[in-house]
PDB file of C-alpha atoms in Angstrom:
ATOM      1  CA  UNK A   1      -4.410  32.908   4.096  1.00  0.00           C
ATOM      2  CA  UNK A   2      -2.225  30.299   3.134  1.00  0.00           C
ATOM      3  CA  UNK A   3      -2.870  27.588   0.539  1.00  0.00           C
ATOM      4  CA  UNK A   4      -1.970  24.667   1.805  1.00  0.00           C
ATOM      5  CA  UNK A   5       0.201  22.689  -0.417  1.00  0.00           C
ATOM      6  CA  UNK A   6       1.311  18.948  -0.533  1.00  0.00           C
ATOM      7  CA  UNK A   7       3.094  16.679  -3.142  1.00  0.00           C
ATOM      8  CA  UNK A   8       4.122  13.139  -3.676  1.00  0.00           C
ATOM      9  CA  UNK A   9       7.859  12.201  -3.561  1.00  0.00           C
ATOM     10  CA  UNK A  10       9.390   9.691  -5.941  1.00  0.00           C
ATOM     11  CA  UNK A  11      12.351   8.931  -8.158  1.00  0.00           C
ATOM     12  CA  UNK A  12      10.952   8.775 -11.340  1.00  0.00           C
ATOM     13  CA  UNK A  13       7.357  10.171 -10.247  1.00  0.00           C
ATOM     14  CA  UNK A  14       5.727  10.643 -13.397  1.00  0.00           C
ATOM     15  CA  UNK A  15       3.447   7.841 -13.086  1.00  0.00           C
ATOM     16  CA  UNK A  16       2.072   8.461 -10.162  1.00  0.00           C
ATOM     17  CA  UNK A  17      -1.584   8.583 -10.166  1.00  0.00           C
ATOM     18  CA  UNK A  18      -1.696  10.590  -6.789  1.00  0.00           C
ATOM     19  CA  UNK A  19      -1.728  13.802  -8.170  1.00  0.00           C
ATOM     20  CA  UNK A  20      -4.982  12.880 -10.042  1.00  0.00           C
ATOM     21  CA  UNK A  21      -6.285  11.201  -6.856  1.00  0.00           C
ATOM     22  CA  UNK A  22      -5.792  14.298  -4.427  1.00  0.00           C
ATOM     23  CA  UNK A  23      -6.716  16.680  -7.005  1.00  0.00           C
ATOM     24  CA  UNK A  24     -10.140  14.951  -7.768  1.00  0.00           C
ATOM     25  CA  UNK A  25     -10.950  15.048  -3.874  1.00  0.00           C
ATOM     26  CA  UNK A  26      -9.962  18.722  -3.263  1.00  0.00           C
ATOM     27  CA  UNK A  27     -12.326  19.697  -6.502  1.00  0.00           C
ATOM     28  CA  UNK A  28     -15.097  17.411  -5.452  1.00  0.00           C
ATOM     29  CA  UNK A  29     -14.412  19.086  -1.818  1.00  0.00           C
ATOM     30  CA  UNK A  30     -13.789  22.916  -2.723  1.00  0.00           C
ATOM     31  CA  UNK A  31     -10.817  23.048  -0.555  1.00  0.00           C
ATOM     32  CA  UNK A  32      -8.178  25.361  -1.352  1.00  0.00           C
ATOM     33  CA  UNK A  33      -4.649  23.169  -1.526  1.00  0.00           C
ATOM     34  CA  UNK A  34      -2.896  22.051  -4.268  1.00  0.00           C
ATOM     35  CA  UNK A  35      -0.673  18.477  -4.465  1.00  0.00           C
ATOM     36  CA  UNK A  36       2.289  17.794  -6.612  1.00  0.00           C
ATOM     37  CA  UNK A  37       4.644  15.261  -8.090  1.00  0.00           C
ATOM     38  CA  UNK A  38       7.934  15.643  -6.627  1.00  0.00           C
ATOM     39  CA  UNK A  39      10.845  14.086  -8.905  1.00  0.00           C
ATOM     40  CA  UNK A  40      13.366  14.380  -6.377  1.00  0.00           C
ATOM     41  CA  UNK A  41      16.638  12.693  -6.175  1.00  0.00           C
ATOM     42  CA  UNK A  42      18.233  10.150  -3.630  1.00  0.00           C
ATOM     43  CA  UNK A  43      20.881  12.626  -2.525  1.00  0.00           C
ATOM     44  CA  UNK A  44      18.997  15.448  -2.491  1.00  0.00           C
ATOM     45  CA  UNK A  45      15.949  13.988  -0.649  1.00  0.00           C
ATOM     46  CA  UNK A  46      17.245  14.933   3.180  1.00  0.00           C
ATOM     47  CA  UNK A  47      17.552  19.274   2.063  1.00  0.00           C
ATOM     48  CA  UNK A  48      14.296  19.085   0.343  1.00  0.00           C
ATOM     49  CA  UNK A  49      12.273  17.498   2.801  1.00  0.00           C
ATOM     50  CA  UNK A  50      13.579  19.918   5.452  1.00  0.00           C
ATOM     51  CA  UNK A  51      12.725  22.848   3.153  1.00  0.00           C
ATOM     52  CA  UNK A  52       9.183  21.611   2.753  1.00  0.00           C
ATOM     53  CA  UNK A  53       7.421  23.035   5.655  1.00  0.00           C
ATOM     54  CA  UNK A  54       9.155  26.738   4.721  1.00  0.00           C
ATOM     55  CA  UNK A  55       8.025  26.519   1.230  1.00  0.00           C
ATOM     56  CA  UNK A  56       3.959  26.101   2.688  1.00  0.00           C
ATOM     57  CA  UNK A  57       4.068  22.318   2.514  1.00  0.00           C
ATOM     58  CA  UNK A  58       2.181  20.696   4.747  1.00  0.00           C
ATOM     59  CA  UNK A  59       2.810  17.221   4.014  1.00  0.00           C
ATOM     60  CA  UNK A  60       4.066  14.667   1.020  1.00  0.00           C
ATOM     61  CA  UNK A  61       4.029  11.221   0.292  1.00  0.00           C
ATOM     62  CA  UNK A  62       7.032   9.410  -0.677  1.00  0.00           C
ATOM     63  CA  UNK A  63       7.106   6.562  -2.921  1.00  0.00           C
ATOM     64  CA  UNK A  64       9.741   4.541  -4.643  1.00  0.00           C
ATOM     65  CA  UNK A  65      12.733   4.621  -3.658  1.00  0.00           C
ATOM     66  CA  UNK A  66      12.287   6.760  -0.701  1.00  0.00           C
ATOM     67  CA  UNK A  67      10.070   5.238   2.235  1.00  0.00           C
ATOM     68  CA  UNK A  68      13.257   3.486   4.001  1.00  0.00           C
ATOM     69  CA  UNK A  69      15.638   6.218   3.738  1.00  0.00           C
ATOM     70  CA  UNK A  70      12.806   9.031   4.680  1.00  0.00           C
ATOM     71  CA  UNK A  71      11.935   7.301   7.981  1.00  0.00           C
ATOM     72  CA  UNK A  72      15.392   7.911   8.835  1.00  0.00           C
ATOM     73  CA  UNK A  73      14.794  11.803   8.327  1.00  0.00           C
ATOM     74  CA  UNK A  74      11.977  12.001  10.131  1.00  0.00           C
ATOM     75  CA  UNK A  75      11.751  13.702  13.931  1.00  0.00           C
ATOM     76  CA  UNK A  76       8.531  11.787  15.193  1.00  0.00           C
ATOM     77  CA  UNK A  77       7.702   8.543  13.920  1.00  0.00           C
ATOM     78  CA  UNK A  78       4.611   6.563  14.176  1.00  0.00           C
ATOM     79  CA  UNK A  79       4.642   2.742  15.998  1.00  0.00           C
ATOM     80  CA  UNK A  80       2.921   1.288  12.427  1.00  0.00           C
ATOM     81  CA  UNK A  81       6.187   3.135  10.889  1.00  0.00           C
ATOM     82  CA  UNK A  82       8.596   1.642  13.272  1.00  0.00           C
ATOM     83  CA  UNK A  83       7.122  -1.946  12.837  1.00  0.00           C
ATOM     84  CA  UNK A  84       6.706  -1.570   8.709  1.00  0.00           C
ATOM     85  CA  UNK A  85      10.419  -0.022   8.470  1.00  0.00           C
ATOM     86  CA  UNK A  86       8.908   2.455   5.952  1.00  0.00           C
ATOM     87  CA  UNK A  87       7.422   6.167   5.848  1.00  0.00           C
ATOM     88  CA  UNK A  88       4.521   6.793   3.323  1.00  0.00           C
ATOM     89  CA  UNK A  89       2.684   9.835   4.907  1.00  0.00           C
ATOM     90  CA  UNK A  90       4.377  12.842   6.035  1.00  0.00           C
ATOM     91  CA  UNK A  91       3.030  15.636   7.893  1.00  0.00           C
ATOM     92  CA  UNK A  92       4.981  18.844   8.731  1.00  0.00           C
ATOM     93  CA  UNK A  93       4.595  20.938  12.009  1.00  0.00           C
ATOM     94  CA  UNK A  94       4.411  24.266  12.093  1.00  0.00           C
ATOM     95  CA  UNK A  95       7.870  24.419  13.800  1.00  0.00           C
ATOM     96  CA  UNK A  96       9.095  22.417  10.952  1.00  0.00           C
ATOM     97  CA  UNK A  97       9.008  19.270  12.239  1.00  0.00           C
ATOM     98  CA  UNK A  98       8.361  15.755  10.320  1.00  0.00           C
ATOM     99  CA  UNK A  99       6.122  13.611  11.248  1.00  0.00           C
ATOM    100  CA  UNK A 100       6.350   9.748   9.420  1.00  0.00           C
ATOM    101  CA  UNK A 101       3.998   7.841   9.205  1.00  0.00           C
ATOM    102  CA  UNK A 102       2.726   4.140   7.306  1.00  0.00           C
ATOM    103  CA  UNK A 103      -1.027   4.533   5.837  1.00  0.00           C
ATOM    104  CA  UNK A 104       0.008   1.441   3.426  1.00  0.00           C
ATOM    105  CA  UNK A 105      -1.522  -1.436   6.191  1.00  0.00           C
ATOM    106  CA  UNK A 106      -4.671   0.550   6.606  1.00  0.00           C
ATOM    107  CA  UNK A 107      -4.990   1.379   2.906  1.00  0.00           C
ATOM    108  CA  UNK A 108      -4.631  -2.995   2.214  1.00  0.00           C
ATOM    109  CA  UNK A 109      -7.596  -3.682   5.119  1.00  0.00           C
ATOM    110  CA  UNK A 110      -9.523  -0.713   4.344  1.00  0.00           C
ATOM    111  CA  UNK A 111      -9.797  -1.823   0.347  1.00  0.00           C
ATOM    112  CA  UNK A 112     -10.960  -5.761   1.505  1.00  0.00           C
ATOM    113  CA  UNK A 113     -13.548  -4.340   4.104  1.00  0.00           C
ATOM    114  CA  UNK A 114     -15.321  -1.983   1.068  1.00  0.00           C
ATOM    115  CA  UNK A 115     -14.706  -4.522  -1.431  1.00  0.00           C
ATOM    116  CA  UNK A 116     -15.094  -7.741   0.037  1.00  0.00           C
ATOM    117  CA  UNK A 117     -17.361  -6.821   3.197  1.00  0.00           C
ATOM    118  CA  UNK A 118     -17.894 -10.671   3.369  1.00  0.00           C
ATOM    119  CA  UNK A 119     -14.340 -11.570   4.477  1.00  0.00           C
ATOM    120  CA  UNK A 120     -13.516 -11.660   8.070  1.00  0.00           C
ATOM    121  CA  UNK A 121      -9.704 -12.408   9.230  1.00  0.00           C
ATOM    122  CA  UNK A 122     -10.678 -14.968  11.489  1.00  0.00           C
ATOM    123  CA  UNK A 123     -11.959 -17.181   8.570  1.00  0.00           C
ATOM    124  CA  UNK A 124      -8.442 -18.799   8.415  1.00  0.00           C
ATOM    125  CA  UNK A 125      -5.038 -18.105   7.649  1.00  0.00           C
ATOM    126  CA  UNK A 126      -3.713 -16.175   4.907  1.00  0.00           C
ATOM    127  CA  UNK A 127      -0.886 -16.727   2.526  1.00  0.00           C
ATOM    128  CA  UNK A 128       1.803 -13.958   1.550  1.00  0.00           C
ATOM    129  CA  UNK A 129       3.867 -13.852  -1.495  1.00  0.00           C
ATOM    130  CA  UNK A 130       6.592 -11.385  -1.819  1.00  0.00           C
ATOM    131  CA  UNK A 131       8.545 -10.101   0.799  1.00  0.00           C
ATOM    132  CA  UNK A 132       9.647  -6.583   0.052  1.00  0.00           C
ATOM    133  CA  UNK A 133       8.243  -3.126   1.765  1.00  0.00           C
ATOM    134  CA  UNK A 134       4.837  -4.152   0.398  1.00  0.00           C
ATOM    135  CA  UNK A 135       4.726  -7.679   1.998  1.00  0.00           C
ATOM    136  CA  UNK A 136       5.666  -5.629   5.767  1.00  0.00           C
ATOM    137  CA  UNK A 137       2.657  -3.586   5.035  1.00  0.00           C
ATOM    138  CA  UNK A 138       0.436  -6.182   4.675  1.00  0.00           C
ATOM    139  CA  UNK A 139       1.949  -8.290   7.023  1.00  0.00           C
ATOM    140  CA  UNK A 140       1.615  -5.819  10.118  1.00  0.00           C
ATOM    141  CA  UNK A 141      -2.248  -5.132   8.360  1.00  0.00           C
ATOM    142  CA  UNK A 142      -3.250  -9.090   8.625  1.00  0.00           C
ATOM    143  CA  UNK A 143      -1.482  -9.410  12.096  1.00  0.00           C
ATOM    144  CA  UNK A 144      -3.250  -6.393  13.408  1.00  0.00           C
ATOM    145  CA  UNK A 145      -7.037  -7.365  11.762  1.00  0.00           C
ATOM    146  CA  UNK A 146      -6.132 -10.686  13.681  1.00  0.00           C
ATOM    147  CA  UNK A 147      -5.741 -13.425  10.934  1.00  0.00           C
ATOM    148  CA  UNK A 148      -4.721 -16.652  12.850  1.00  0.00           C
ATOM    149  CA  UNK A 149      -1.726 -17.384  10.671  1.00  0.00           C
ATOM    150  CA  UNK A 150       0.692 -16.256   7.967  1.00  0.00           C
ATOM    151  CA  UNK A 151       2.425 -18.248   6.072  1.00  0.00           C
ATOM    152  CA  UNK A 152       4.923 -15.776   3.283  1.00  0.00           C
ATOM    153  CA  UNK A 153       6.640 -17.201   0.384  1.00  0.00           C
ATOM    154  CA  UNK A 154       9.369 -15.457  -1.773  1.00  0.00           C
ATOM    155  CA  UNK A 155      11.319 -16.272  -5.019  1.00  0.00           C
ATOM    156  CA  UNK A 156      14.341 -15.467  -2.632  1.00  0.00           C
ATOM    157  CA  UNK A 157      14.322 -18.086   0.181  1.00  0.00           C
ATOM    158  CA  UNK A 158      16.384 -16.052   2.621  1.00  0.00           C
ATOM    159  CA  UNK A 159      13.940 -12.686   2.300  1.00  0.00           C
ATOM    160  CA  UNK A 160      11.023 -14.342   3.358  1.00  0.00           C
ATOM    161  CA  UNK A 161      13.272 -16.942   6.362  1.00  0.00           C
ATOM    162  CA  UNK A 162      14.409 -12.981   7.549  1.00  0.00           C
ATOM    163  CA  UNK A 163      11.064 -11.056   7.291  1.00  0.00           C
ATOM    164  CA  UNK A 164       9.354 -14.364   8.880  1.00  0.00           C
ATOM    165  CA  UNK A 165      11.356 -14.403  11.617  1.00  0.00           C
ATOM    166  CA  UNK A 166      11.306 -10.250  12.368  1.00  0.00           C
ATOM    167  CA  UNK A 167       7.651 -11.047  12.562  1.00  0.00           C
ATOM    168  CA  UNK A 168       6.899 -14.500  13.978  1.00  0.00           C
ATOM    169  CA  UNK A 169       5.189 -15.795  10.983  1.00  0.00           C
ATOM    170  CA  UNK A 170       5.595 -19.133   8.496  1.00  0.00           C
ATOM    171  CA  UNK A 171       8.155 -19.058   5.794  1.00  0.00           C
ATOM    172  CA  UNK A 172       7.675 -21.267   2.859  1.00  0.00           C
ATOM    173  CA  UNK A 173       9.942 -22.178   0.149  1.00  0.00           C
ATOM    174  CA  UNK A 174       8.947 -21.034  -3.399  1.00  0.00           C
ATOM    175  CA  UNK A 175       7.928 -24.163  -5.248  1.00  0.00           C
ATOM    176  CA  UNK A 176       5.770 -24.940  -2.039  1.00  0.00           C
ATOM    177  CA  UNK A 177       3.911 -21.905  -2.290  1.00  0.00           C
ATOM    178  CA  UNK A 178       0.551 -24.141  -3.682  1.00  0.00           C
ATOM    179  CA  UNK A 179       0.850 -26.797  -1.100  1.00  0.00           C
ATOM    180  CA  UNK A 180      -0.915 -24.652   1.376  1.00  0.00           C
ATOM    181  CA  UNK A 181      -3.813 -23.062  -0.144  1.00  0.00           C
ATOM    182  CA  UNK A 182      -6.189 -26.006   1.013  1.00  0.00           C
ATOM    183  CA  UNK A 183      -5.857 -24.400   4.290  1.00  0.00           C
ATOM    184  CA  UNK A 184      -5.851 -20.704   3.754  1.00  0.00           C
ATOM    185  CA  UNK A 185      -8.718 -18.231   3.736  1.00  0.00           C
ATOM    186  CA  UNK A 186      -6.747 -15.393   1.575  1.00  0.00           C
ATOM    187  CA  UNK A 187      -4.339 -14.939  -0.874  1.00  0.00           C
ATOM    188  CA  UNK A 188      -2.250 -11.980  -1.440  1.00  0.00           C
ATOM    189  CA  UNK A 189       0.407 -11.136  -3.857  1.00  0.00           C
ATOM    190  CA  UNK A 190       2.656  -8.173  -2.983  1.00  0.00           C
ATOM    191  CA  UNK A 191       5.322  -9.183  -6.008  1.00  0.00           C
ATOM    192  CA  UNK A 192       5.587  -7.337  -9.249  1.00  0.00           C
ATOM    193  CA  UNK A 193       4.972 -10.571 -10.882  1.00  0.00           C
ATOM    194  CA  UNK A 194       1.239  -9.865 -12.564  1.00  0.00           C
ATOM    195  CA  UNK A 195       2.021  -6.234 -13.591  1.00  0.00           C
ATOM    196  CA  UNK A 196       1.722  -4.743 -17.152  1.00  0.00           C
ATOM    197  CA  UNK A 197       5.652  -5.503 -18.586  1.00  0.00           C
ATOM    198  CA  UNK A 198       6.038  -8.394 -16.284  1.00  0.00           C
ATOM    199  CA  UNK A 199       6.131 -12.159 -16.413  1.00  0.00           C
ATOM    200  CA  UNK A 200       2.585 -13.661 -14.753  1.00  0.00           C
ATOM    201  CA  UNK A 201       2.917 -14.834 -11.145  1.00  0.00           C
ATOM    202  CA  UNK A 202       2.977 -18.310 -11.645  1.00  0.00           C
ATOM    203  CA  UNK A 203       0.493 -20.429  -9.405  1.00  0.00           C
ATOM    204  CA  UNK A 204      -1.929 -22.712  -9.245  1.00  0.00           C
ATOM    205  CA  UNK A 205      -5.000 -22.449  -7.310  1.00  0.00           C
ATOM    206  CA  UNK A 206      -7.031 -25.167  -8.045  1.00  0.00           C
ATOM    207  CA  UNK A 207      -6.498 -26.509  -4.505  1.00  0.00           C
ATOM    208  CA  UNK A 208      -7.607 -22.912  -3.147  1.00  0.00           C
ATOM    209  CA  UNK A 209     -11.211 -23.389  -1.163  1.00  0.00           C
ATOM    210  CA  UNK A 210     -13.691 -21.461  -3.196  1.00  0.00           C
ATOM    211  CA  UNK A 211     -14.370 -19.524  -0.357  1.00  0.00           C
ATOM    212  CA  UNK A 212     -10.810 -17.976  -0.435  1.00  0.00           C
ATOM    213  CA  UNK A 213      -9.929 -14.249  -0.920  1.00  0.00           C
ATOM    214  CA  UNK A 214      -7.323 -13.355  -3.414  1.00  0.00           C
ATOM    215  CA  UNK A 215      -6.006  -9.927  -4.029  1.00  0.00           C
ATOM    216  CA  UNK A 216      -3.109  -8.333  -5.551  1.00  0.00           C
ATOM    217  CA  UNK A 217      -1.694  -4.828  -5.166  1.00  0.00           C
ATOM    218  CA  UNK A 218      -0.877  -4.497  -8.177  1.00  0.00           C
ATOM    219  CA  UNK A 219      -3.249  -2.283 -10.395  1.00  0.00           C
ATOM    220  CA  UNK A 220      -1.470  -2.125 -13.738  1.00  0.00           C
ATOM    221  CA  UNK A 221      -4.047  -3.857 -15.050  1.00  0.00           C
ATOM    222  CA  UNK A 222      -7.024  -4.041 -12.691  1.00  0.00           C
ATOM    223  CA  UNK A 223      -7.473  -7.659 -13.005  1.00  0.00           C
ATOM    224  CA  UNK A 224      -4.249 -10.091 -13.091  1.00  0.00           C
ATOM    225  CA  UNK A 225      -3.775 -13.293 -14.442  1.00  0.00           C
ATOM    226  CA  UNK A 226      -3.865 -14.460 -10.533  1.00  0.00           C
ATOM    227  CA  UNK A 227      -7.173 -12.387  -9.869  1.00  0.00           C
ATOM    228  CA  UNK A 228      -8.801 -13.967 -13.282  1.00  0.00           C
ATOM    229  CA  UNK A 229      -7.570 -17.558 -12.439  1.00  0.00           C
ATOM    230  CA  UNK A 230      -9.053 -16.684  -9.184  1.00  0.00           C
ATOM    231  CA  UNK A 231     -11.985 -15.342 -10.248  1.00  0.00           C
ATOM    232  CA  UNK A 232     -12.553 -18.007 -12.664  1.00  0.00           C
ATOM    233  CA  UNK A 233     -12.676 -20.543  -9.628  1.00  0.00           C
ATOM    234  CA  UNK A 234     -15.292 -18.788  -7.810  1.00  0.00           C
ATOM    235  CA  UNK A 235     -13.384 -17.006  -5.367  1.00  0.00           C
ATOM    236  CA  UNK A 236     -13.811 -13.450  -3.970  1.00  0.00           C
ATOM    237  CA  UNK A 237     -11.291 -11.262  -5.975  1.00  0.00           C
ATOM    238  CA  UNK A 238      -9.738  -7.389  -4.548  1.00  0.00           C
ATOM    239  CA  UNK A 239      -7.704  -5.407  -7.544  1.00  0.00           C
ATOM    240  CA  UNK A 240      -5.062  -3.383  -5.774  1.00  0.00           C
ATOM    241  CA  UNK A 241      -6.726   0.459  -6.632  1.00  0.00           C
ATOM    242  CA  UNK A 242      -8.163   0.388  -3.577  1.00  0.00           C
ATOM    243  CA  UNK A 243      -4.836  -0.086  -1.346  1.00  0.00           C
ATOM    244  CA  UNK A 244      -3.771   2.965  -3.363  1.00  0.00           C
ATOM    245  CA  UNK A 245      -6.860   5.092  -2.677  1.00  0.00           C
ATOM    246  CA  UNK A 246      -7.702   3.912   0.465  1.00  0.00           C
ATOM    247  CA  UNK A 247      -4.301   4.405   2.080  1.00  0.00           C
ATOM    248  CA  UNK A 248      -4.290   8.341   0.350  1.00  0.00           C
ATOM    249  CA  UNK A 249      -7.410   9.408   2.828  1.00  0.00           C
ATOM    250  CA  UNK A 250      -5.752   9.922   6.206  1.00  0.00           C
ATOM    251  CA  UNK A 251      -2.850  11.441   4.579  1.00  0.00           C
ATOM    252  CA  UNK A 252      -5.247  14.067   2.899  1.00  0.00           C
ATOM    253  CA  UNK A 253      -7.377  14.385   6.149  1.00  0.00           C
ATOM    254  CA  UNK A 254      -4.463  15.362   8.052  1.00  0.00           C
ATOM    255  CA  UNK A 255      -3.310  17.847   5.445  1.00  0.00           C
ATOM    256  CA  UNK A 256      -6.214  19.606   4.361  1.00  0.00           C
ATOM    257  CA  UNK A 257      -8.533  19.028   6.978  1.00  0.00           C
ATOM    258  CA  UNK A 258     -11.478  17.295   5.307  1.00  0.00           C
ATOM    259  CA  UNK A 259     -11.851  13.231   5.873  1.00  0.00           C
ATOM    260  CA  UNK A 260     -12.591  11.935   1.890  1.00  0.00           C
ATOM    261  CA  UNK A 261     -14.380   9.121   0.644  1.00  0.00           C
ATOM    262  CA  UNK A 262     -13.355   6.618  -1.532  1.00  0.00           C
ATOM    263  CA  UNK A 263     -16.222   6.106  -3.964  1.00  0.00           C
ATOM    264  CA  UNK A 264     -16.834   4.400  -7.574  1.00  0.00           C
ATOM    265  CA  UNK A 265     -16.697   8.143  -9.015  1.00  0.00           C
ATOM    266  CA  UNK A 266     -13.195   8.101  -7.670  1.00  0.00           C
ATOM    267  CA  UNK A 267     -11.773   4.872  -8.635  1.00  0.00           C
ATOM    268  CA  UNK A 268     -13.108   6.346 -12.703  1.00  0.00           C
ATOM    269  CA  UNK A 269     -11.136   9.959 -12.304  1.00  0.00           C
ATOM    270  CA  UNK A 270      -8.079   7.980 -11.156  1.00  0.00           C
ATOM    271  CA  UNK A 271      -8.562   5.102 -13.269  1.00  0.00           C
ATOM    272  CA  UNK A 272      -9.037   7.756 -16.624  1.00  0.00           C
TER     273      UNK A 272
END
């Protein structure tokens, strides 16, 4: 029999912390399959992806800076695809043909129902910043759980006026980005700003209801300056590991046949 084998593509890839992920499940699981890092580059990414399913692949992830220009490659693509403009799952037929996909939107809603059961989306409207692939993700994720409104807010006004309009929510201009949070039930930053090596997003919440939500993607640390000024008010806090983990398990389902769960065990193996 075949061992089913599936890899994460990225350009660099190094850092990844699927590999570690996937390979925990399949061990705690006892499923034969292996997964991968992938460094591949930009102009070689259309030939290997084609060669995957011959080589025993049966499906990848792609990361940074791939998900745009892989949906493009792909034969069959999912509607949350289409609407997020990005491929992070990919699952390869047996007549070799690629199937995109977008687990990033369930991977965001999955991670605040197991780690903030208490928040529901009709408590109020949420509030956006960023507006790269990330804030699509979460976008289509917030529209879909059926928060009320959106308002997104991004360091480059015109971003956030085009993704707005492509989705029918409220742009904001940057230095208004507190004058809302009186009215908003959630807080999410999809920016870089926050992350180990770069400057802290720079906000302040003290008008933000106590009963808010914040949560940031990023997971480099675990706990932001936004989270702890968050935290520090009383609010519900989400880190972003469980986007990452959460978004991994239909991916892995799909691939090697087993639904996993995301568990504190988990978030340890991945986090050591």
């Amino acid at each position: 029999m075949k061992i089913p084998l599936a890899g994460v593509i990225g350009c660099p890839v190094g850092h990844s912390r699927s590999p570690v992920l996937h390979g925990t499940w399949l061990r705690q699981l006892g499923l034969a399959g292996h997964y991968v890092p992938l460094h591949i580059e930009t102009d070689d990414l259309a030939d290997v992806l084609r060669a995957m399913p011959r080589m025993g692949f049966v499906g990848a992830n792609v990361t940074v800076p791939h998900k745009e220009a892989a949906l493009a490659l792909a034969d069959d693509v999912s509607e949350t695809a289409l609407r997020i403009g990005a491929a992070n799952t990919f699952s390869f037929g047996p007549d070799g043909r690629i199937h995109a996909d977008n687990t990033d939107a369930y991977g965001f809603i999955a991670n605040l129902h197991q780690n903030a059961p208490a928040w529901q989306p009709s408590h109020g409207p949420a509030l956006v910043l960023g507006a790269g692939g990330a804030a699509r993700a979460v976008i289509v994720a917030l529209q879909d759980a059926g928060v009320p409104e959106i308002y997104l807010t991004n360091r480059t006004a015109a971003r956030a006026q085009g993704l707005a309009a492509e989705f029918g929510v409220t742009a904001l201009p940057w230095e208004d980005r507190a004058h809302v949070l009186r009215d908003v039930a959630c807080v999410v930053n999809t920016t870089s700003l926050g992350m180990s090596g770069q400057p802290p997003l720079d906000i302040d919440l003290s008008a933000l209801p106590a009963s808010a939500l914040v949560t940031d993607i990023v997971y480099t640390p675990l706990e932001t300056p936004l989270l702890a000024q968050a935290r520090a008010k009383g609010c519900t806090v989400v880190d972003g590991l469980g986007m990452l983990l959460h978004q991994a398990v239909p991916g892995f389902e799909r691939w090697f046949g087993t639904r996993p769960e995301v568990t504190d065990a988990l978030r340890m193996a991945v986090l050591a």
